[in-house]
Amino acid sequence: MPDRSFHASALCEYLAHPYPDLRAHVLALLGTEPFRMPVEIDRAVHRERVLAAVRVLADEGLGSLAFPTEYGGEGAPEKAIAVFETLAFGDTSIVVKFGVQFGLWGGSVLQLGTEKHHEQWLAEIGTLALPGCYAMTEIGHGSNVRRLETTATWDAEADAFLLHTPHEGAGKEWIGNAALHGQVATVFAQLSVGGEGHGVHALVVPIRDDDGNPLPGIRIEDNGPKVGLNGVDNGRIWFGEVWVPRENLLDRFATVTPEGRYESPIESAGRRFFTMLGTLVAGRISIAAGAVSAAKVGLTVAVRYADQRRQFGPEDGAELPVLDYTSLQRRLLPRVAETYALHFAVRDLAGRYAAVLRLQKDGDEGADDALREIEARAAGLKALASWHIADALQESREAMGGRGYHAANRLGKLRADTDVFSTFEGANPVLLQLVAKSLLTQFREEMGDLQFLDVMRYVADRAGTRVRERNPVATRKTDREHLRDPEYHRSAFRYREERLVESAARRLKALMDDGVEPFEAFNRCQDHLETLATAHSERVALEAFLDGVAAAPTPGVSEQLADVARLYALARMEADRAWFLEAGYVEPAKSRAIRAEVGVLCRELREVAVSLVDGWGIPEGVLGAVDVVE
Amino acid sequence: MPDRSFHASALCEYLAHPYPDLRAHVLALLGTEPFRMPVEIDRAVHRERVLAAVRVLADEGLGSLAFPTEYGGEGAPEKAIAVFETLAFGDTSIVVKFGVQFGLWGGSVLQLGTEKHHEQWLAEIGTLALPGCYAMTEIGHGSNVRRLETTATWDAEADAFLLHTPHEGAGKEWIGNAALHGQVATVFAQLSVGGEGHGVHALVVPIRDDDGNPLPGIRIEDNGPKVGLNGVDNGRIWFGEVWVPRENLLDRFATVTPEGRYESPIESAGRRFFTMLGTLVAGRISIAAGAVSAAKVGLTVAVRYADQRRQFGPEDGAELPVLDYTSLQRRLLPRVAETYALHFAVRDLAGRYAAVLRLQKDGDEGADDALREIEARAAGLKALASWHIADALQESREAMGGRGYHAANRLGKLRADTDVFSTFEGANPVLLQLVAKSLLTQFREEMGDLQFLDVMRYVADRAGTRVRERNPVATRKTDREHLRDPEYHRSAFRYREERLVESAARRLKALMDDGVEPFEAFNRCQDHLETLATAHSERVALEAFLDGVAAAPTPGVSEQLADVARLYALARMEADRAWFLEAGYVEPAKSRAIRAEVGVLCRELREVAVSLVDGWGIPEGVLGAVDVVE
């Protein structure tokens, strides 16, 4: 029997890196008022408590970590993500409101604005003296941001923009902080200068007076009760010919001169658009990080319960803990393993993101390309992690039976709160299409619709580099050593991604050769592209996990994690074994052997299951007690 | 372009059978007070409204349909299920409270009691004059009912049973109607007579006085807020040495004579136990029926929305309805098809169940065996349908993006309310194990643990009958006519089930031959048995669907449904294609062809998607409006 306490504490220590003190600071706050929420809470009260919690975070200097030091921050986006990740162990409304204020509203000023904007607003954003909104989504346009309908029309005489909502359905929708607390908003609108349209740009617009009433020309509606996240005051906003001063255009990537000339260092309108959307990257990494934390909460509660709860047993013998049943092991343990994989993938990505921002600041030429790759990873991991949380919480709830249905148990509320993670900041299916397109163009193109020629070129480029050959022996090998070999897993995941890139490109080309329009060709291949994007993201996750295993500080932790990584790899291969079979990468006997090995690994890891979840280090006071009355 | 309105109305008419008038009656009620619930509602108010709604149902004579005519009913269990199914279009708390009162409490008196009990209680149960509970589950025992710990000890002197909760964790748990409205309860307890234990039996026990206070010796606690179903007053009950008169033992299957002799027409204690659990069959069919209705609500809302909501499109062209995207077609349409399959499967099962009860009443010898088969079908379909609803509602919510996250949209609430369907009246994974064991013994054994000999005998029995041979041509055939042939689908589903029965039996035998104890052998095979049970239930669903296609009144409806059945069959085969590949039943090229054909069928059915959901006939007022503001 392995020593659980040893593993759990050593794991905890390893997983807290980087920034263990920062995480401990946030964890300590989560155990205090106003962070702890009662099981039942009135929506209005919930909103005020969430605001109070965000105020505490601001007071503790935790809101401005990503901002430059001159505005009260530390210039450390990775730290901001670490705070977000840790906050997600607690009430989800708090972490979302935190993200709205500092990540979206603050992030838009920081990343889309220039020095004058930073000076004017960043410090007050960081202290929450100036609560604001990120008003992108509209009622009629969620995913297709490029077609937003709010207009910002340059007026030379007024030296200002006229902001306008052309019809009811073009109102801003789901805007966090809008219903109650936001005083200003970064508004995304179609910019038009001298009669010429320049696409979507962002302007900072005051929306409320000091008494909290909407300013003239502005109409705000509360979005009302939601499935979850009711501590966040989402709202709708309509603008009726509202004047916005010229200097309020966030003009890092495009500006309008006092003479009324539109100027941008980025020539392509498409590229400019996607550069501005780059503000969403930090948000997507944060959501992925938050989803991983929520999965940890759910699985910790469920695994601990299943380790204690007894039911059935041999005839006339004692009843067994339900985690001794292979059916439940197979439900919970691969999800624990996936949570570990995503943990390392998100940490890795946050580190890469911070590094690229530093490069960019230093004027490094490769920074933009590196950022493109990070955008694709962020989109893919956000999709994977947000679907994982829905799935993991569902299995956790079911594993706890009726106990999981108590509102006092955190699973149900967490499920409802995080459900929208698969939708906001990019609907998952849309994100996966973007990831696939980005892979198809090897991160070189903007993420607009690929044109026929791009695909042709791509396929031609690849003609020389054959997808690595299937090894005819490996398709049949079923011995344990081989099946558990991380290098085998790595090759399998890489093979799948490479082959899917190639086959998707060929399929697209064949369709276009047949005269199908590119848009329709991509539409017909959506399932293929989704499979590709998932394969890519899982490969990224596996490799980050294996790096995490290699970097573990002690052999004990490393060995333990290596087995978890094996389970992750084999369970994903099992789940996608139809693909591997169809591709001839495994033969039926090997596919069955993989399935069997997943079962064996689950049985082995059942012994350390509690220490694996304890390794996530969620304090009892934050987790909520598991009551097993028997 | 097919004529949508024709199909929808013709479909509606067909799907309303049997009992179109009864369904229409319930649908009409759902549009009235107190059935319509506001989006946000206080828990206490919700509970009272739900009680009021159940009272209306009782007043309309809809609660007692399954009871004999002499007690105000119609002796028509199928009609009771039809009412339950239709009610499930509305507030889920109402249908669950309805099920508790008439199905569980009433059903226990009807099916476990004898004439004296019927006379004493059934009429008052049907009118809701006597609200009651079904107190089976305990805090420490949910799935393993056989090990309940509440005791009922016969006392000769008192001519009564002493009912007792031996410790806190043996308290009754999650009992519907217990927290507020129940005046009596059918309590399941370990019966002991003259020092001898006879296993779990049911007794009717008054729990509240006329003022609604718990009777002496009885402690009741409110289960408090839940993830959903907050209109149902679930509670915990503990008994402290409570006397229960001898005649309150529901004694259809076992009685205690005034002389204190335990007598039962069923010799085997195991068989007696499972016969008593037979009371759960109607409940499981009802839950499956309710889950199908909830899936219909969710998919109707989502499909209509996706047919209208536009997003993206060809460069510079109009935006497309999102249902034109193949990714969304593949998410929604197979789930519409599965909902149809389960619709027909549940209707078929309800009919069989009613027929068997009639046989049983007439003293038919085959009735018991037929009932065993129905129990297995009910357990399997309950599991399939309750997981389907969670899955279908999730996809529906995501298909609607943020719109699906409004509380005003019904999806979120429905998701939370129905989440526990996979747990109550038998946790799905446990039910699937029961189904598999039942298949392994060809419905001949009781559903206790199979013993070594049973398996031996089973395997021996089958030695002569080989699983139907794979046809080497069919494993490769990929032409459309073949892939769409219902007879091909039927053979594939049957082949899978037969081969899984055989391989599971062989695997179990091999383990036991190696000296593994039967309990542990079954534990190791849980994944195999779950796959078998699912394959069985899907075969049952497909065959019921094909029967439904054949019975359609007009060629138009029949052709339409035939395509939906094709999509169901091929989408399930696609989902399980790894199994078919491993078994050598399809070759890789054929597996890919099945995938492609699913895509083609989805594209074809997209054109009639709205009429397919309109065919379910859910009135606007019940469905809730879909607001597409653009």
GROMACS .gro file of N, CA and C in nm, chain A residues 22 61-83 98 102-104 106-107 110-111 118 122 126 282 286 353-354 357 361:
model
  123
   22LEU      N    1   0.139   3.303  -0.388
   22LEU     CA    2   0.023   3.372  -0.445
   22LEU      C    3  -0.101   3.283  -0.434
   61GLY      N    4  -0.446   4.387  -0.414
   61GLY     CA    5  -0.355   4.403  -0.527
   61GLY      C    6  -0.357   4.287  -0.624
   62LEU      N    7  -0.462   4.204  -0.616
   62LEU     CA    8  -0.465   4.083  -0.699
   62LEU      C    9  -0.532   4.105  -0.835
   63GLY      N   10  -0.593   4.224  -0.853
   63GLY     CA   11  -0.662   4.248  -0.979
   63GLY      C   12  -0.572   4.303  -1.087
   64SER      N   13  -0.464   4.366  -1.045
   64SER     CA   14  -0.384   4.439  -1.143
   64SER      C   15  -0.252   4.370  -1.177
   65LEU      N   16  -0.238   4.243  -1.139
   65LEU     CA   17  -0.109   4.176  -1.157
   65LEU      C   18  -0.058   4.179  -1.301
   66ALA      N   19  -0.152   4.177  -1.397
   66ALA     CA   20  -0.110   4.176  -1.537
   66ALA      C   21  -0.075   4.316  -1.587
   67PHE      N   22  -0.112   4.419  -1.508
   67PHE     CA   23  -0.088   4.556  -1.554
   67PHE      C   24   0.057   4.594  -1.529
   68PRO      N   25   0.106   4.695  -1.601
   68PRO     CA   26   0.244   4.741  -1.577
   68PRO      C   27   0.261   4.795  -1.435
   69THR      N   28   0.384   4.791  -1.387
   69THR     CA   29   0.411   4.836  -1.250
   69THR      C   30   0.369   4.981  -1.228
   70GLU      N   31   0.385   5.066  -1.332
   70GLU     CA   32   0.352   5.207  -1.312
   70GLU      C   33   0.204   5.230  -1.285
   71TYR      N   34   0.122   5.131  -1.312
   71TYR     CA   35  -0.022   5.146  -1.282
   71TYR      C   36  -0.063   5.050  -1.171
   72GLY      N   37   0.030   5.017  -1.086
   72GLY     CA   38  -0.004   4.937  -0.969
   72GLY      C   39   0.009   4.787  -0.986
   73GLY      N   40   0.051   4.745  -1.106
   73GLY     CA   41   0.059   4.601  -1.129
   73GLY      C   42   0.199   4.546  -1.119
   74GLU      N   43   0.217   4.427  -1.174
   74GLU     CA   44   0.348   4.363  -1.173
   74GLU      C   45   0.391   4.321  -1.313
   75GLY      N   46   0.311   4.356  -1.412
   75GLY     CA   47   0.344   4.314  -1.549
   75GLY      C   48   0.352   4.164  -1.563
   76ALA      N   49   0.268   4.092  -1.487
   76ALA     CA   50   0.280   3.947  -1.481
   76ALA      C   51   0.147   3.877  -1.516
   77PRO      N   52   0.117   3.861  -1.646
   77PRO     CA   53  -0.010   3.798  -1.685
   77PRO      C   54  -0.023   3.656  -1.632
   78GLU      N   55   0.090   3.588  -1.619
   78GLU     CA   56   0.086   3.450  -1.569
   78GLU      C   57   0.032   3.448  -1.425
   79LYS      N   58   0.070   3.550  -1.349
   79LYS     CA   59   0.020   3.556  -1.212
   79LYS      C   60  -0.130   3.583  -1.209
   80ALA      N   61  -0.176   3.666  -1.302
   80ALA     CA   62  -0.320   3.694  -1.308
   80ALA      C   63  -0.396   3.565  -1.337
   81ILE      N   64  -0.339   3.483  -1.426
   81ILE     CA   65  -0.404   3.355  -1.458
   81ILE      C   66  -0.402   3.263  -1.336
   82ALA      N   67  -0.292   3.267  -1.260
   82ALA     CA   68  -0.283   3.183  -1.139
   82ALA      C   69  -0.389   3.224  -1.038
   83VAL      N   70  -0.414   3.353  -1.025
   83VAL     CA   71  -0.519   3.399  -0.933
   83VAL      C   72  -0.655   3.349  -0.982
   98PHE      N   73  -1.441   3.877  -1.155
   98PHE     CA   74  -1.299   3.914  -1.151
   98PHE      C   75  -1.244   3.919  -1.294
  102PHE      N   76  -1.100   4.278  -1.454
  102PHE     CA   77  -0.956   4.296  -1.473
  102PHE      C   78  -0.906   4.236  -1.604
  103GLY      N   79  -0.966   4.123  -1.643
  103GLY     CA   80  -0.916   4.055  -1.763
  103GLY      C   81  -0.975   4.112  -1.891
  104LEU      N   82  -1.107   4.131  -1.895
  104LEU     CA   83  -1.171   4.176  -2.017
  104LEU      C   84  -1.170   4.329  -2.028
  106GLY      N   85  -1.020   4.553  -1.815
  106GLY     CA   86  -0.882   4.599  -1.798
  106GLY      C   87  -0.794   4.553  -1.914
  107GLY      N   88  -0.811   4.429  -1.955
  107GLY     CA   89  -0.728   4.374  -2.063
  107GLY      C   90  -0.749   4.447  -2.194
  110LEU      N   91  -0.559   4.768  -2.166
  110LEU     CA   92  -0.416   4.738  -2.167
  110LEU      C   93  -0.367   4.698  -2.306
  111GLN      N   94  -0.441   4.612  -2.372
  111GLN     CA   95  -0.389   4.553  -2.496
  111GLN      C   96  -0.433   4.623  -2.623
  118HIS      N   97  -0.386   5.393  -2.088
  118HIS     CA   98  -0.332   5.326  -1.968
  118HIS      C   99  -0.328   5.425  -1.852
  122LEU      N  100  -0.600   5.257  -1.622
  122LEU     CA  101  -0.555   5.128  -1.565
  122LEU      C  102  -0.550   5.125  -1.412
  126GLY      N  103  -0.764   4.869  -1.173
  126GLY     CA  104  -0.700   4.775  -1.080
  126GLY      C  105  -0.752   4.785  -0.938
  282ALA      N  106  -0.591   3.568  -2.332
  282ALA     CA  107  -0.571   3.554  -2.187
  282ALA      C  108  -0.699   3.502  -2.123
  286SER      N  109  -0.747   3.161  -1.918
  286SER     CA  110  -0.802   3.168  -1.782
  286SER      C  111  -0.921   3.075  -1.766
  353TYR      N  112   0.254   3.195  -2.290
  353TYR     CA  113   0.186   3.321  -2.321
  353TYR      C  114   0.261   3.439  -2.259
  354ALA      N  115   0.297   3.425  -2.132
  354ALA     CA  116   0.370   3.533  -2.064
  354ALA      C  117   0.503   3.557  -2.134
  357LEU      N  118   0.449   3.752  -2.457
  357LEU     CA  119   0.420   3.893  -2.431
  357LEU      C  120   0.549   3.969  -2.402
  361LYS      N  121   0.697   4.273  -2.620
  361LYS     CA  122   0.733   4.401  -2.560
  361LYS      C  123   0.875   4.441  -2.601
   0.00000   0.00000   0.00000
